[in-house]
Each structure stands twice: as structure tokens, then as C-alpha cells.
JSON list of C-alpha atoms in Angstrom, two decimals:
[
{"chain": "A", "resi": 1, "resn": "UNK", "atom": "CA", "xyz": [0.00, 0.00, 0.00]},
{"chain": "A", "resi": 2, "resn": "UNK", "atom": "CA", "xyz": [1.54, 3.15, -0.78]},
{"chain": "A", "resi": 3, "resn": "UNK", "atom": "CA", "xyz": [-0.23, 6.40, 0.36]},
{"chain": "A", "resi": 4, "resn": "UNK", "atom": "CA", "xyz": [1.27, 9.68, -1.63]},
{"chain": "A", "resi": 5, "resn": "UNK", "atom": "CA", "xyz": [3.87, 12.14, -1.23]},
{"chain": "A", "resi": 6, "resn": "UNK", "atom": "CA", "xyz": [8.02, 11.77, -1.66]},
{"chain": "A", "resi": 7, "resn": "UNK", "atom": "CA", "xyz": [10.42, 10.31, 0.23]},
{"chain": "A", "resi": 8, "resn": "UNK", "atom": "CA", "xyz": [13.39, 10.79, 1.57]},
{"chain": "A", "resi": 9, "resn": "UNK", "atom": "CA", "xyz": [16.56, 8.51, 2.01]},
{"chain": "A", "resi": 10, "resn": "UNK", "atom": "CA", "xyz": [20.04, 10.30, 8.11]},
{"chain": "A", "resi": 11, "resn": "UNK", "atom": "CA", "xyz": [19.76, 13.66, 9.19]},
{"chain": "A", "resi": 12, "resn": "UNK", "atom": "CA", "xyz": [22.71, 15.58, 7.94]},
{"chain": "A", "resi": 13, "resn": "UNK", "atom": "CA", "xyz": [21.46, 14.19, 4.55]},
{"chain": "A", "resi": 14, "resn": "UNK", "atom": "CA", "xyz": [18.86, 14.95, 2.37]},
{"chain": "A", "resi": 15, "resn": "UNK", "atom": "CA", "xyz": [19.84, 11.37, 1.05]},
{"chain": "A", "resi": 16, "resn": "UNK", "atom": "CA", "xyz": [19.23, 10.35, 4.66]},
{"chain": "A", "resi": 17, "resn": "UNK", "atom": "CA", "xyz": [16.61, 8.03, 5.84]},
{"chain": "A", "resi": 18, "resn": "UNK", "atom": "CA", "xyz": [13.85, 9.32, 7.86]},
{"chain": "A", "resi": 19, "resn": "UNK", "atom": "CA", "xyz": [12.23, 7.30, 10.69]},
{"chain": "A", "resi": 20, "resn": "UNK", "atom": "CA", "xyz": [8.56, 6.37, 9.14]},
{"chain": "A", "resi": 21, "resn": "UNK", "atom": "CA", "xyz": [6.90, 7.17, 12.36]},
{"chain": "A", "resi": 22, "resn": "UNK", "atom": "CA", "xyz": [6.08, 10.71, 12.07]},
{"chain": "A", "resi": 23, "resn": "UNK", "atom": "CA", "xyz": [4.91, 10.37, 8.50]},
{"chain": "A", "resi": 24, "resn": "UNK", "atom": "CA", "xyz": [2.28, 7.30, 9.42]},
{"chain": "A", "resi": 25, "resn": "UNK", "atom": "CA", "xyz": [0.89, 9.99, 12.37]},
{"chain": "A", "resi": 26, "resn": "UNK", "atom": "CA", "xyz": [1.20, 12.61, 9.89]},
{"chain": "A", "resi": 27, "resn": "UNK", "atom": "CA", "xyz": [-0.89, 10.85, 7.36]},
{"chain": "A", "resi": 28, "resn": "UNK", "atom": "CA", "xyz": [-3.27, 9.10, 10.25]},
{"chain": "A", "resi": 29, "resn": "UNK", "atom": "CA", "xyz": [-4.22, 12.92, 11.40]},
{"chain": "A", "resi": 30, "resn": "UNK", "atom": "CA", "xyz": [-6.28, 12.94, 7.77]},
{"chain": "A", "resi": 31, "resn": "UNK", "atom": "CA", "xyz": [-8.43, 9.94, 9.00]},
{"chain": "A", "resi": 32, "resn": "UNK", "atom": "CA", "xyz": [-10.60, 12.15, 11.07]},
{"chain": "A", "resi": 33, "resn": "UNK", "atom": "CA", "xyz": [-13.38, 13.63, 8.51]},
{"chain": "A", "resi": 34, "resn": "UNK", "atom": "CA", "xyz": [-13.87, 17.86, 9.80]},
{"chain": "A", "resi": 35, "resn": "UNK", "atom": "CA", "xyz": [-9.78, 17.69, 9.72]},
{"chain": "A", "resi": 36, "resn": "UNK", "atom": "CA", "xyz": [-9.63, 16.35, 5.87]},
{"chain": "A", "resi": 37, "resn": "UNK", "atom": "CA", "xyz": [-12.03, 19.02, 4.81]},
{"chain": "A", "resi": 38, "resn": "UNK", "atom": "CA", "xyz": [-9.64, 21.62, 6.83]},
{"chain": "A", "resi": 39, "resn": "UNK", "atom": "CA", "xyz": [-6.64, 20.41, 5.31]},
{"chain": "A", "resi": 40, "resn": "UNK", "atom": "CA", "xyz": [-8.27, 20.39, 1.91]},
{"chain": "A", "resi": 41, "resn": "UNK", "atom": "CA", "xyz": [-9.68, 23.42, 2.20]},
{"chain": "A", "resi": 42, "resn": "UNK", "atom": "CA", "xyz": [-6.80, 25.47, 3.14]},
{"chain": "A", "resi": 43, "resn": "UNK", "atom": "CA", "xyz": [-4.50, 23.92, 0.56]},
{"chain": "A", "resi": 44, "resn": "UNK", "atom": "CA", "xyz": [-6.79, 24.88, -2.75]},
{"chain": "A", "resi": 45, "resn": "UNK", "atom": "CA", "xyz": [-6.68, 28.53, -1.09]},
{"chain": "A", "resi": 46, "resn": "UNK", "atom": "CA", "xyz": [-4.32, 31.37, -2.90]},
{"chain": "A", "resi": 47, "resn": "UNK", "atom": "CA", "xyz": [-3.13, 32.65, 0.26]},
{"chain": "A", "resi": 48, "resn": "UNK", "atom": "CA", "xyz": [-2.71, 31.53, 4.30]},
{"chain": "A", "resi": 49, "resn": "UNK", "atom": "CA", "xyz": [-6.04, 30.78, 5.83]},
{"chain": "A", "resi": 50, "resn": "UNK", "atom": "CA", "xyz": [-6.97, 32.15, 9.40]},
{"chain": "A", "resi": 51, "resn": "UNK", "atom": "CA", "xyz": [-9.12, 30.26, 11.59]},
{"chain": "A", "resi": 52, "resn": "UNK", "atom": "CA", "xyz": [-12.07, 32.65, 11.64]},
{"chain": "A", "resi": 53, "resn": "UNK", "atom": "CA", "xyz": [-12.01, 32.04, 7.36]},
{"chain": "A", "resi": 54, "resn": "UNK", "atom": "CA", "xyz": [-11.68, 28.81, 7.86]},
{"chain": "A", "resi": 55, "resn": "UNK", "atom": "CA", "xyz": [-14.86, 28.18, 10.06]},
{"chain": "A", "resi": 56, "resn": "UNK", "atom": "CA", "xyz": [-16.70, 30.33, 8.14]},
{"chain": "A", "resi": 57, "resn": "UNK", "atom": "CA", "xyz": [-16.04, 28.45, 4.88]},
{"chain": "A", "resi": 58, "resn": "UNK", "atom": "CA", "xyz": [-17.07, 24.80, 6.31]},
{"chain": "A", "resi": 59, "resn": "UNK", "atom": "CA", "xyz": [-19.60, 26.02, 9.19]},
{"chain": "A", "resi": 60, "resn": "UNK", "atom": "CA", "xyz": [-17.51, 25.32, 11.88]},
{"chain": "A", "resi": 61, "resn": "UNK", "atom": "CA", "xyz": [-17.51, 26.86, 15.42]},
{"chain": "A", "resi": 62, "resn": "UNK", "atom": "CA", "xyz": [-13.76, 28.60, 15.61]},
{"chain": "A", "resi": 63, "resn": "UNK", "atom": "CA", "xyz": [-12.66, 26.96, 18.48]},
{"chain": "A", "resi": 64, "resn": "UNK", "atom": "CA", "xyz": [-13.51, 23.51, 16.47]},
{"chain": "A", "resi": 65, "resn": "UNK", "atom": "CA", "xyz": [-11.88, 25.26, 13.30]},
{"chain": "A", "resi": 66, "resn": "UNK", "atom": "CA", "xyz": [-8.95, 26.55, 15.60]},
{"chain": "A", "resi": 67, "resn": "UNK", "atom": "CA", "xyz": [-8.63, 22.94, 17.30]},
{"chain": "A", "resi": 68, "resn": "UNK", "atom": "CA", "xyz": [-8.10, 20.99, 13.91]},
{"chain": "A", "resi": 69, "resn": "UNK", "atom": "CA", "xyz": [-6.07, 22.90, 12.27]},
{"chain": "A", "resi": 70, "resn": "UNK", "atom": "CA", "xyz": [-3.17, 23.14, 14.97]},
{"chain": "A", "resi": 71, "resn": "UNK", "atom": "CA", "xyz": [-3.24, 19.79, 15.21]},
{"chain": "A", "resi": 72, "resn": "UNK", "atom": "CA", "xyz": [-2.73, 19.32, 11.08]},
{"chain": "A", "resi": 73, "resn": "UNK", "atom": "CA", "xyz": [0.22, 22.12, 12.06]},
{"chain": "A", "resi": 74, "resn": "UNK", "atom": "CA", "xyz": [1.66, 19.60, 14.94]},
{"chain": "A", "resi": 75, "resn": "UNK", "atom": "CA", "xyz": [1.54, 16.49, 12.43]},
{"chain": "A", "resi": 76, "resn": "UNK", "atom": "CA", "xyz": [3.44, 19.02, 9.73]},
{"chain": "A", "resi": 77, "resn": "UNK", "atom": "CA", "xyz": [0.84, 18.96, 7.32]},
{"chain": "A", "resi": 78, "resn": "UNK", "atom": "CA", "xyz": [0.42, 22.64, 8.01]},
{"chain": "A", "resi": 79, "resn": "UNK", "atom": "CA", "xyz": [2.97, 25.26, 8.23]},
{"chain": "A", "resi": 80, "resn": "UNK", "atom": "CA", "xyz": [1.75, 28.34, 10.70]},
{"chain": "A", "resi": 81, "resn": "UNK", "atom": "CA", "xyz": [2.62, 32.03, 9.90]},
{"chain": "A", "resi": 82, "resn": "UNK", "atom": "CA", "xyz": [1.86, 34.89, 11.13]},
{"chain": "A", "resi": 83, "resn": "UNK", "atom": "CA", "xyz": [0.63, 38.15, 8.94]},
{"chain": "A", "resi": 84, "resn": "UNK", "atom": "CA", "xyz": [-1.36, 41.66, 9.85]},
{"chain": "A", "resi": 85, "resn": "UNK", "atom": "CA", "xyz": [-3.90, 41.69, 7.02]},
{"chain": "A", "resi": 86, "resn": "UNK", "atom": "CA", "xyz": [-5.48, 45.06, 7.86]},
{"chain": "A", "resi": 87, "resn": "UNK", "atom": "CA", "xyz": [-2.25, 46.33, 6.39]},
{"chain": "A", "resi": 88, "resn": "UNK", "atom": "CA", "xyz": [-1.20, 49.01, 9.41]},
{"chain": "A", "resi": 89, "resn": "UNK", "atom": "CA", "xyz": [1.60, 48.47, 11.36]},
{"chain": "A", "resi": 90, "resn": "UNK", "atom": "CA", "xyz": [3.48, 50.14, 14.59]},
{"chain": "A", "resi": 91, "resn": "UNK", "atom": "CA", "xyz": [2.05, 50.97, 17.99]},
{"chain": "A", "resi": 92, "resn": "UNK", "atom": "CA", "xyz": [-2.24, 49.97, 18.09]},
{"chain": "A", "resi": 93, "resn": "UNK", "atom": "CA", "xyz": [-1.80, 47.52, 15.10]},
{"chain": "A", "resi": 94, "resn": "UNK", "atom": "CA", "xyz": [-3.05, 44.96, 16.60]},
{"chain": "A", "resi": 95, "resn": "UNK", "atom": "CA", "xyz": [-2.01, 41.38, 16.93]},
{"chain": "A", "resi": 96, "resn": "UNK", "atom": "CA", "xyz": [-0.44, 38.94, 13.74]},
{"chain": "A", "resi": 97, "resn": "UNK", "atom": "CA", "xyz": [-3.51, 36.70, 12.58]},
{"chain": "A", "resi": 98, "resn": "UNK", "atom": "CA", "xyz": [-2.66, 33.42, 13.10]},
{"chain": "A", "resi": 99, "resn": "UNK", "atom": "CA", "xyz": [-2.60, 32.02, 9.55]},
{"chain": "A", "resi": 100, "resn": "UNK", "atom": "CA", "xyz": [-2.22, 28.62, 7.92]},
{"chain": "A", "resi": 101, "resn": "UNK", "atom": "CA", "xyz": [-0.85, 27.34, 4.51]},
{"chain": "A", "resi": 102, "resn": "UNK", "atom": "CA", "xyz": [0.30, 23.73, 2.83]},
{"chain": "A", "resi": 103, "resn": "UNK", "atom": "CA", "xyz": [3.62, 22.40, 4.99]},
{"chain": "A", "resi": 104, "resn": "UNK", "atom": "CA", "xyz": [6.64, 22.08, 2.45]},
{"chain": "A", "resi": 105, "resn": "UNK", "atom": "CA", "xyz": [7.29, 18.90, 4.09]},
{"chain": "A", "resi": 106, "resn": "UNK", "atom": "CA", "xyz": [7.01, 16.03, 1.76]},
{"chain": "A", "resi": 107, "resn": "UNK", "atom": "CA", "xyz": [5.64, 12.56, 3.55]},
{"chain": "A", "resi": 108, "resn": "UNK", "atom": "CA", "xyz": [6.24, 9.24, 2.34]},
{"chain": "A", "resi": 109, "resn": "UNK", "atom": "CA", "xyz": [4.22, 6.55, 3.27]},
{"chain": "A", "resi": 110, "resn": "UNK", "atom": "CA", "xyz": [4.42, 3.04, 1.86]},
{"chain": "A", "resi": 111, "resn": "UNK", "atom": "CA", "xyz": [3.95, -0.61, 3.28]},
{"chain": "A", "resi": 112, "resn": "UNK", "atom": "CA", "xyz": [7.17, -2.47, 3.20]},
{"chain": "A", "resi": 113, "resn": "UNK", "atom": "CA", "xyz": [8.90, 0.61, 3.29]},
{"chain": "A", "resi": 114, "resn": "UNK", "atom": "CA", "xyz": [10.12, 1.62, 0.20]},
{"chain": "A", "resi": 115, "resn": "UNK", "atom": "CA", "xyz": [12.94, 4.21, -1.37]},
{"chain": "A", "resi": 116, "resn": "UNK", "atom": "CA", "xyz": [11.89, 5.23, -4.75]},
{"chain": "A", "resi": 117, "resn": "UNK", "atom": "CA", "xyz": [13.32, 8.45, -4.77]},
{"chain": "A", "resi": 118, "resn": "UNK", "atom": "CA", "xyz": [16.56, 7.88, -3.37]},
{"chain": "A", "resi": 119, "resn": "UNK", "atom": "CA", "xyz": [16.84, 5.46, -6.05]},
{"chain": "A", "resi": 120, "resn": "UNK", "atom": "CA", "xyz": [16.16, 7.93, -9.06]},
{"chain": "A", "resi": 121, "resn": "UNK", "atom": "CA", "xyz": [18.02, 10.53, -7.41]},
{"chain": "A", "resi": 122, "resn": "UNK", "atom": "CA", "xyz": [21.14, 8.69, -7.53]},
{"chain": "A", "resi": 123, "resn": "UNK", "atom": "CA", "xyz": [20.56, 7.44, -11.21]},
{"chain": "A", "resi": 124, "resn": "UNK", "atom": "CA", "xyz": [20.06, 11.03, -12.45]},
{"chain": "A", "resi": 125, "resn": "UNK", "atom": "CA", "xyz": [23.37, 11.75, -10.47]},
{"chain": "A", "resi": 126, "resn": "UNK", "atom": "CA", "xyz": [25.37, 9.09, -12.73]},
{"chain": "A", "resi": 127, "resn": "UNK", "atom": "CA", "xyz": [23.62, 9.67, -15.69]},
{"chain": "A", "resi": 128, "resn": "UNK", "atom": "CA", "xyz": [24.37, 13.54, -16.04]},
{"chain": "A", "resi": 129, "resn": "UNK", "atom": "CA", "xyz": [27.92, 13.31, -14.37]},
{"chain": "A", "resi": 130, "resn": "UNK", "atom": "CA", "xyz": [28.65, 10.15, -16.90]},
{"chain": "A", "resi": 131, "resn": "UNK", "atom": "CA", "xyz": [27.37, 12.39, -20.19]},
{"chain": "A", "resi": 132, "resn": "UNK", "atom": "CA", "xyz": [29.43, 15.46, -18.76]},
{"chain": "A", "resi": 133, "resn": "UNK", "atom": "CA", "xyz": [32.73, 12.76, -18.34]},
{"chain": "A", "resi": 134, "resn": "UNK", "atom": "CA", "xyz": [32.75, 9.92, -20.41]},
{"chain": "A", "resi": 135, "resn": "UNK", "atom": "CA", "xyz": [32.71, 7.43, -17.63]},
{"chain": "A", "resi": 136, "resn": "UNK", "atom": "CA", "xyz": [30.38, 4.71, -18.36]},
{"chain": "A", "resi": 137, "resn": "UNK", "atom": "CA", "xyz": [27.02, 5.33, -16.60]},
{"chain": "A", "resi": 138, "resn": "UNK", "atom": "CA", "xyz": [27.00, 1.96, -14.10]},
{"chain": "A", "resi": 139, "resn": "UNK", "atom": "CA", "xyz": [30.77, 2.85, -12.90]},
{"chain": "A", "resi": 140, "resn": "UNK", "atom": "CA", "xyz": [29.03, 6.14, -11.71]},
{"chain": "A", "resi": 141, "resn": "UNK", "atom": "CA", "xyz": [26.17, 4.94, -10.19]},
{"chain": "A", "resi": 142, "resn": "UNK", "atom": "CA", "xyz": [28.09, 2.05, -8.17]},
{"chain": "A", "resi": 143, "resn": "UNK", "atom": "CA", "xyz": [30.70, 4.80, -6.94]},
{"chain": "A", "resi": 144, "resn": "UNK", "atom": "CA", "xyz": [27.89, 7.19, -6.19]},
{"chain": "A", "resi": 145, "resn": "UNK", "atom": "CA", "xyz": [25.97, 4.68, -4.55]},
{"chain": "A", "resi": 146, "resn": "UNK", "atom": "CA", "xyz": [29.20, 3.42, -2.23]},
{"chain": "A", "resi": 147, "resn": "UNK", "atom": "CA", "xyz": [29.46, 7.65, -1.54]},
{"chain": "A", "resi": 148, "resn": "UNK", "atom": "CA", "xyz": [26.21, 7.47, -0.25]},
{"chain": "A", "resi": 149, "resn": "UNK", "atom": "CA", "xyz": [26.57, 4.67, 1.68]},
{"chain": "A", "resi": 150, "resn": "UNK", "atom": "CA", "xyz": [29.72, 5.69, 3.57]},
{"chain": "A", "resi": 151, "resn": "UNK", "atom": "CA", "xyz": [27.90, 9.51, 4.24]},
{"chain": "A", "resi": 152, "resn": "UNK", "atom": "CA", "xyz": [25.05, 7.34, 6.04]},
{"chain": "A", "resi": 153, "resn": "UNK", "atom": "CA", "xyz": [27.24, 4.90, 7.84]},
{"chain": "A", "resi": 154, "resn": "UNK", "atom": "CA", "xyz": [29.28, 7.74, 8.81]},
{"chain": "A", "resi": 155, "resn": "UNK", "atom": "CA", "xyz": [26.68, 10.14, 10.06]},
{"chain": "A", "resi": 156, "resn": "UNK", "atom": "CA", "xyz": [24.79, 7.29, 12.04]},
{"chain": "A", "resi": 157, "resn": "UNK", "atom": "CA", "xyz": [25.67, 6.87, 16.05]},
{"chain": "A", "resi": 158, "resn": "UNK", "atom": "CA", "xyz": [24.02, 3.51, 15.98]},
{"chain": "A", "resi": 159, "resn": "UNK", "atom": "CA", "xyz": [24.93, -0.39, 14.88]},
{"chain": "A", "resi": 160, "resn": "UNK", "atom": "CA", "xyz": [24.38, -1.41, 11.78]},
{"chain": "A", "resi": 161, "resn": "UNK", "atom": "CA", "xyz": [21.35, -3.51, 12.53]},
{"chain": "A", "resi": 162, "resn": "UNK", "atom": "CA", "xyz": [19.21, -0.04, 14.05]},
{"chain": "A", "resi": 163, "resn": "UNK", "atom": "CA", "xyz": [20.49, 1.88, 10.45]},
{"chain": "A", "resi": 164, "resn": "UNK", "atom": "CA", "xyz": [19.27, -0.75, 8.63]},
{"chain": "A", "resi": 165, "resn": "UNK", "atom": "CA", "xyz": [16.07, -0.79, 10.00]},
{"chain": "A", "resi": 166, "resn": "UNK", "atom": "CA", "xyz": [15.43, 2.83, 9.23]},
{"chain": "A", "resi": 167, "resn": "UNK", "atom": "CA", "xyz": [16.20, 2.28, 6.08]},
{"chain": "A", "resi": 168, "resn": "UNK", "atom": "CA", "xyz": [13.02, 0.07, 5.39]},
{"chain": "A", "resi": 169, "resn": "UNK", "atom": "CA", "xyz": [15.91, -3.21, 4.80]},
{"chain": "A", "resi": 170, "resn": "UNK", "atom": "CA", "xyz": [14.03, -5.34, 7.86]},
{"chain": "A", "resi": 171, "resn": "UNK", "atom": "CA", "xyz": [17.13, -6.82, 8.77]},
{"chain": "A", "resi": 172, "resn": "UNK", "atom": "CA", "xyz": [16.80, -10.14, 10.59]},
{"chain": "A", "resi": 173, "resn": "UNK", "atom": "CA", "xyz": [19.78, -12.41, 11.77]},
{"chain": "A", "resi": 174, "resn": "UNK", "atom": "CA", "xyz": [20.49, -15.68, 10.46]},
{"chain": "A", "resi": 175, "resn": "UNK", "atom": "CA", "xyz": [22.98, -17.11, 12.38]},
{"chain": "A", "resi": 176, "resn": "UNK", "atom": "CA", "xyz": [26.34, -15.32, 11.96]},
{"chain": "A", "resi": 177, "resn": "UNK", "atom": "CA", "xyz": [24.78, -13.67, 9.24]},
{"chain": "A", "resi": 178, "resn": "UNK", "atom": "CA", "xyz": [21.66, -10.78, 8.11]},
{"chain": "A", "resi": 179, "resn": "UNK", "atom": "CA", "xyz": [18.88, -11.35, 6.07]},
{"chain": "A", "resi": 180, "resn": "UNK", "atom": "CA", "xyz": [17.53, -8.36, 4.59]},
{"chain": "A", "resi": 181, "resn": "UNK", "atom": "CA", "xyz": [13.91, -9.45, 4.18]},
{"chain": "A", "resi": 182, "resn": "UNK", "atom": "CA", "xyz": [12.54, -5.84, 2.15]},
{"chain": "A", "resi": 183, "resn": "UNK", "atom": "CA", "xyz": [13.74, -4.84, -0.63]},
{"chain": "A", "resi": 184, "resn": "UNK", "atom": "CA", "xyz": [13.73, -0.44, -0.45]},
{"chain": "A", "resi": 185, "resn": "UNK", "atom": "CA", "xyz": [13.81, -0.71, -4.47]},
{"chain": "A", "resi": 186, "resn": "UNK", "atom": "CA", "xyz": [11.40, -3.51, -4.71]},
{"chain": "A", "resi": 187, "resn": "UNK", "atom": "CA", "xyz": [9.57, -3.09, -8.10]},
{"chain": "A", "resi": 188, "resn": "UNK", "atom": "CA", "xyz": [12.41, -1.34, -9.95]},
{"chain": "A", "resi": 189, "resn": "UNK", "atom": "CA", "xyz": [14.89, -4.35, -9.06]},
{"chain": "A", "resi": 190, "resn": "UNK", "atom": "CA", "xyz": [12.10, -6.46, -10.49]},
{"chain": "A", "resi": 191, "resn": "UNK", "atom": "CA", "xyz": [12.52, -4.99, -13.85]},
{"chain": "A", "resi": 192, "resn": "UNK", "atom": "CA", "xyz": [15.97, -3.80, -13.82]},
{"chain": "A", "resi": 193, "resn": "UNK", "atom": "CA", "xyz": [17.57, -6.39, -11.84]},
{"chain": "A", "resi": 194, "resn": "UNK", "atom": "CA", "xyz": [20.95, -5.53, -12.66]},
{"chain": "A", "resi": 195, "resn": "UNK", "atom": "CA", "xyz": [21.04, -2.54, -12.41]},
{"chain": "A", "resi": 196, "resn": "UNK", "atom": "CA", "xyz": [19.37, -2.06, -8.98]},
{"chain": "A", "resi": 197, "resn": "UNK", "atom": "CA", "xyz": [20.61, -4.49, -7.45]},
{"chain": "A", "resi": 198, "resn": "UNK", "atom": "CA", "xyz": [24.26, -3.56, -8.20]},
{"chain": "A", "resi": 199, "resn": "UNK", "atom": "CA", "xyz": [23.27, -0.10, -6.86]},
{"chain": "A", "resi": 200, "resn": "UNK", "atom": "CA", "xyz": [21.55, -1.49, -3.52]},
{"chain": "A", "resi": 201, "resn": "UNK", "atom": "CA", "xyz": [25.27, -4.15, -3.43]},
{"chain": "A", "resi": 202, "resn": "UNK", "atom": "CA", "xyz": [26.92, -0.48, -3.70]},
{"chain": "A", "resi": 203, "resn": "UNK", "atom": "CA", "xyz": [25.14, 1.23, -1.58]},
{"chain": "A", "resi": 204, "resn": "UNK", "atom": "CA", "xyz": [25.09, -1.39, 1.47]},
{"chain": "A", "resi": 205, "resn": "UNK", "atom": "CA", "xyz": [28.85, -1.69, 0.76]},
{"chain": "A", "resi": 206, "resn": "UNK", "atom": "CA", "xyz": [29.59, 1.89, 1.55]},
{"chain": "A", "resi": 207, "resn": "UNK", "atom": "CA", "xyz": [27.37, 1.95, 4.76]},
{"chain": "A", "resi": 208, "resn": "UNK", "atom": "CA", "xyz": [29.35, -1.35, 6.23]},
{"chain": "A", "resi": 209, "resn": "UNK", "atom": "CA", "xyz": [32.48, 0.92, 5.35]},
{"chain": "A", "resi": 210, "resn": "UNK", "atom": "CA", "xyz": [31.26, 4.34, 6.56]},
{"chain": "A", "resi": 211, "resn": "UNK", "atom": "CA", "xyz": [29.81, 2.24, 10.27]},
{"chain": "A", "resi": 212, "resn": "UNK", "atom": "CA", "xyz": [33.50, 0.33, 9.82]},
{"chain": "A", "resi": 213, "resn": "UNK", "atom": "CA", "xyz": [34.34, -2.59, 11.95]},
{"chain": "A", "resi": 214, "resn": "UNK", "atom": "CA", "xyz": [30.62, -4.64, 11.20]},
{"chain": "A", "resi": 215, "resn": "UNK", "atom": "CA", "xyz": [32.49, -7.38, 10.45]},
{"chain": "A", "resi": 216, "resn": "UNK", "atom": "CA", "xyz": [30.18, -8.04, 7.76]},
{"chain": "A", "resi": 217, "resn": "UNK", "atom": "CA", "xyz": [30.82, -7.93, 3.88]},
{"chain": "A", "resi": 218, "resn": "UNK", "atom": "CA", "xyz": [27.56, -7.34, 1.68]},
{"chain": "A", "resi": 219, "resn": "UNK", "atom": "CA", "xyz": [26.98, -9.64, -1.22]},
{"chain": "A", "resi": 220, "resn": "UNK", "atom": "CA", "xyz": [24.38, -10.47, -4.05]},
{"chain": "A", "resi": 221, "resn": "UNK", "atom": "CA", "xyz": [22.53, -13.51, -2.82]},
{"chain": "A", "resi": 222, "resn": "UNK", "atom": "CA", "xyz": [19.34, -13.01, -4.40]},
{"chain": "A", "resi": 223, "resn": "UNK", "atom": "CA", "xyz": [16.45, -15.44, -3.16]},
{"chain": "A", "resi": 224, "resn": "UNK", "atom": "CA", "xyz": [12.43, -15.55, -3.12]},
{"chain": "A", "resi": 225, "resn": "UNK", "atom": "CA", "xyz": [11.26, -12.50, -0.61]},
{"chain": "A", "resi": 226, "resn": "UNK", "atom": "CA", "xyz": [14.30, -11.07, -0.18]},
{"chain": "A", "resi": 227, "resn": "UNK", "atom": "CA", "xyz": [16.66, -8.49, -1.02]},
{"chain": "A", "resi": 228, "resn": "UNK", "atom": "CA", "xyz": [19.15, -9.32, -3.10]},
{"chain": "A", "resi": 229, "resn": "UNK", "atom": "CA", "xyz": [21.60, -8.58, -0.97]},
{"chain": "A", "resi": 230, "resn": "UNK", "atom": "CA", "xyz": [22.95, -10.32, 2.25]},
{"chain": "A", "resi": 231, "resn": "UNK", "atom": "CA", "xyz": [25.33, -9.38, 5.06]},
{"chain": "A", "resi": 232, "resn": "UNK", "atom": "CA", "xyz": [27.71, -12.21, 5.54]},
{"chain": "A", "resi": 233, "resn": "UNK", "atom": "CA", "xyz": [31.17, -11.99, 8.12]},
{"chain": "A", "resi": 234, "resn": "UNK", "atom": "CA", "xyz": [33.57, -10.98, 6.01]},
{"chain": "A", "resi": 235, "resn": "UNK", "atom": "CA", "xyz": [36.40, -13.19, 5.14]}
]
């Protein structure tokens, strides 16, 4: 199930992975019915909505109006600013209305986790650096993917096991070795197997570097309901 927005792949990254928890709540906060029609409402609208508008516009009593849509703001679905619309300013203005707009926060939802975007951003990245060079376009993408890698493995405080859970991988252990039961790339490895795959054998190489001292070597081992790649002790 994959419920819209974009994703994102640690947090001095915007390749980094994001913990899926706030995005679930985020998206959950839409389940109740006078908050959808808030949310929608405010986001087809030119300019920030205040509360009083707001009500107004769907019959609401304000303080029903006011209660929904901070809680949209808490889940980040709504970004809060603050604006004097009667245009004066200086001493006897009056207060900033309390306005709301559309968060730019993009949320990513999908069940197994997936990484889409992470996956096209880094093929763009070797296909434009590999027509501006010369070097073949795969030799690009495995080094960019290994680049990657290391940053995350390098930024995380935590054991390989805990990054590779945030990544949507759903590590399990198998005796001295890990099983990555999801694929992130799942449907594009299906149809571009080699391709993928030797990005996602990249890619997990460079984390076990950038964490250094796992003890484990990645390698393609691809098998039914599985990713195709598998943490093994290193020789």
C-alpha cells in the first residue's frame, strides 16, 4: 500500500533516511473527517487561511476550526505564519492573525517501506555526471551509490542492525549472518535487476564501510522474498 507524497533517504542528509513514524501519524491525522475538509480546504486557497475564514467556509464553530487545524500544524501537514492583514503596522496595530498554509514537508508513506526516490536521485546523479565525463554510466552509479553509503554509515551513532532498519531493509539475523527481508527498491529491481541491485550491493557496501568494523561484507545472494543482498562476516 503506498499512500502519496516523496520520500526521503540520516539527518545531515537529504539522502538520509527518515524514521517512518512521524509520516504514518502525519498521514493518520487525515483519518478524522472535519480535519480532511480543513486540510483540503486550506491547501486549494491562494493565500494563508486564518481560523475565523476557515470556520466560516465549512460552518464550523472557531474553536472547532482553531482545534483541527493546529493539530494538522503539529503532524506538519500545516505550516503556521503569522501576517497583519489590515495592512497598518506600529504601535495599536493589533495582533499577527494566526494564519495557515500547505507544509513544504514532503511525507512518504508506503507498506514495506520503500525508497523510490533515493533510487532515481542517484541514477540522475550518474547519468548527467557520466554524459558530462565519459565514464560509463553503471561505474558512476556504483561509486555514487558506495558515496552514499559511507555519508550514512558515517553520520549514524548507531549499529548497523538499528540503520538498517530505518532504512526500510528489515534486517533479521540468520545465524552469523543478516537477512535483509525488504527490498527499499522492490519493483524497480524487479525490472531492472541488474542494475538495482548492483546499486543497492553499492550502496550497502559503503554503509558497512562508513559504520566500519561490522564485520560483515555485503553480497548479491538473491532469493524468493528477499533483497538481493545479504550481510555475511567478512572473510
Amino acid at each position: 500500500m503506498a499512500v502519496g507524497f516523496t520520500l526521503v533517504f540520516v539527518n545531515a542528509s537529504k539522502d538520509a533516511p527518515d524514521a517512518p513514524g512521524g509520516d504514518v501519524s502525519a498521514v493518520a491525522a487525515l483519518d478524522e473527517p472535519t480535519r480532511r475538509k480543513l486540510y483540503d480546504h486550506v491547501v486549494r486557497q491562494p493565500r494563508p487561511v486564518g481560523r475565523d475564514e476557515a470556520a466560516a467556509a465549512l460552518g464550523l464553530a472557531r474553536q472547532t476550526a482553531a482545534f483541527h487545524l493546529d493539530r494538522l500544524a503539529d503532524a506538519s501537514l500545516l505550516d503556521v505564519v503569522y501576517e497583519r492583514r489590515t495592512g497598518r503596522t506600529g504601535p495599536g496595530a493589533g495582533r499577527p492573525a494566526k494564519l495557515y498554509r500547505r507544509s513544504a514537508k514532503q511525507i512518504d508513506v508506503s507498506l514495506p517501506d520503500r525508497r523510490y526516490e533515493l533510487a532515481g536521485r542517484l541514477l540522475a546523479q550518474a547519468v548527467e555526471e557520466s554524459d558530462a565525463t565519459g565514464e560509463p554510466v553503471r561505474d558512476v552509479l556504483h561509486r555514487k551509490a558506495e558515496d552514499l553509503g559511507r555519508q550514512l554509515g558515517g553520520n549514524d551513532a548507531g549499529d548497523v542492525f538499528q540503520l538498517l532498519e530505518r532504512c526500510g531493509y528489515e534486517p533479521r539475523r540468520e545465524e552469523s549472518a543478516v537477512v535483509l527481508v525488504n527490498c527499499p527498491f522492490h519493483a524497480l529491481a524487479r525490472e531492472h535487476t541488474r542494475t538495482v541491485c548492483g546499486m543497492n550491493l553499492h550502496l550497502l557496501r559503503g554503509v558497512l564501510e562508513g559504520l566500519d568494523d561490522t564485520g560483515l561484507a555485503a553480497r548479491l545472494a538473491p532469493g524468493p522474498g528477499q533483497c538481493c543482498v545479504r550481510l555475511e562476516p567478512a572473510a
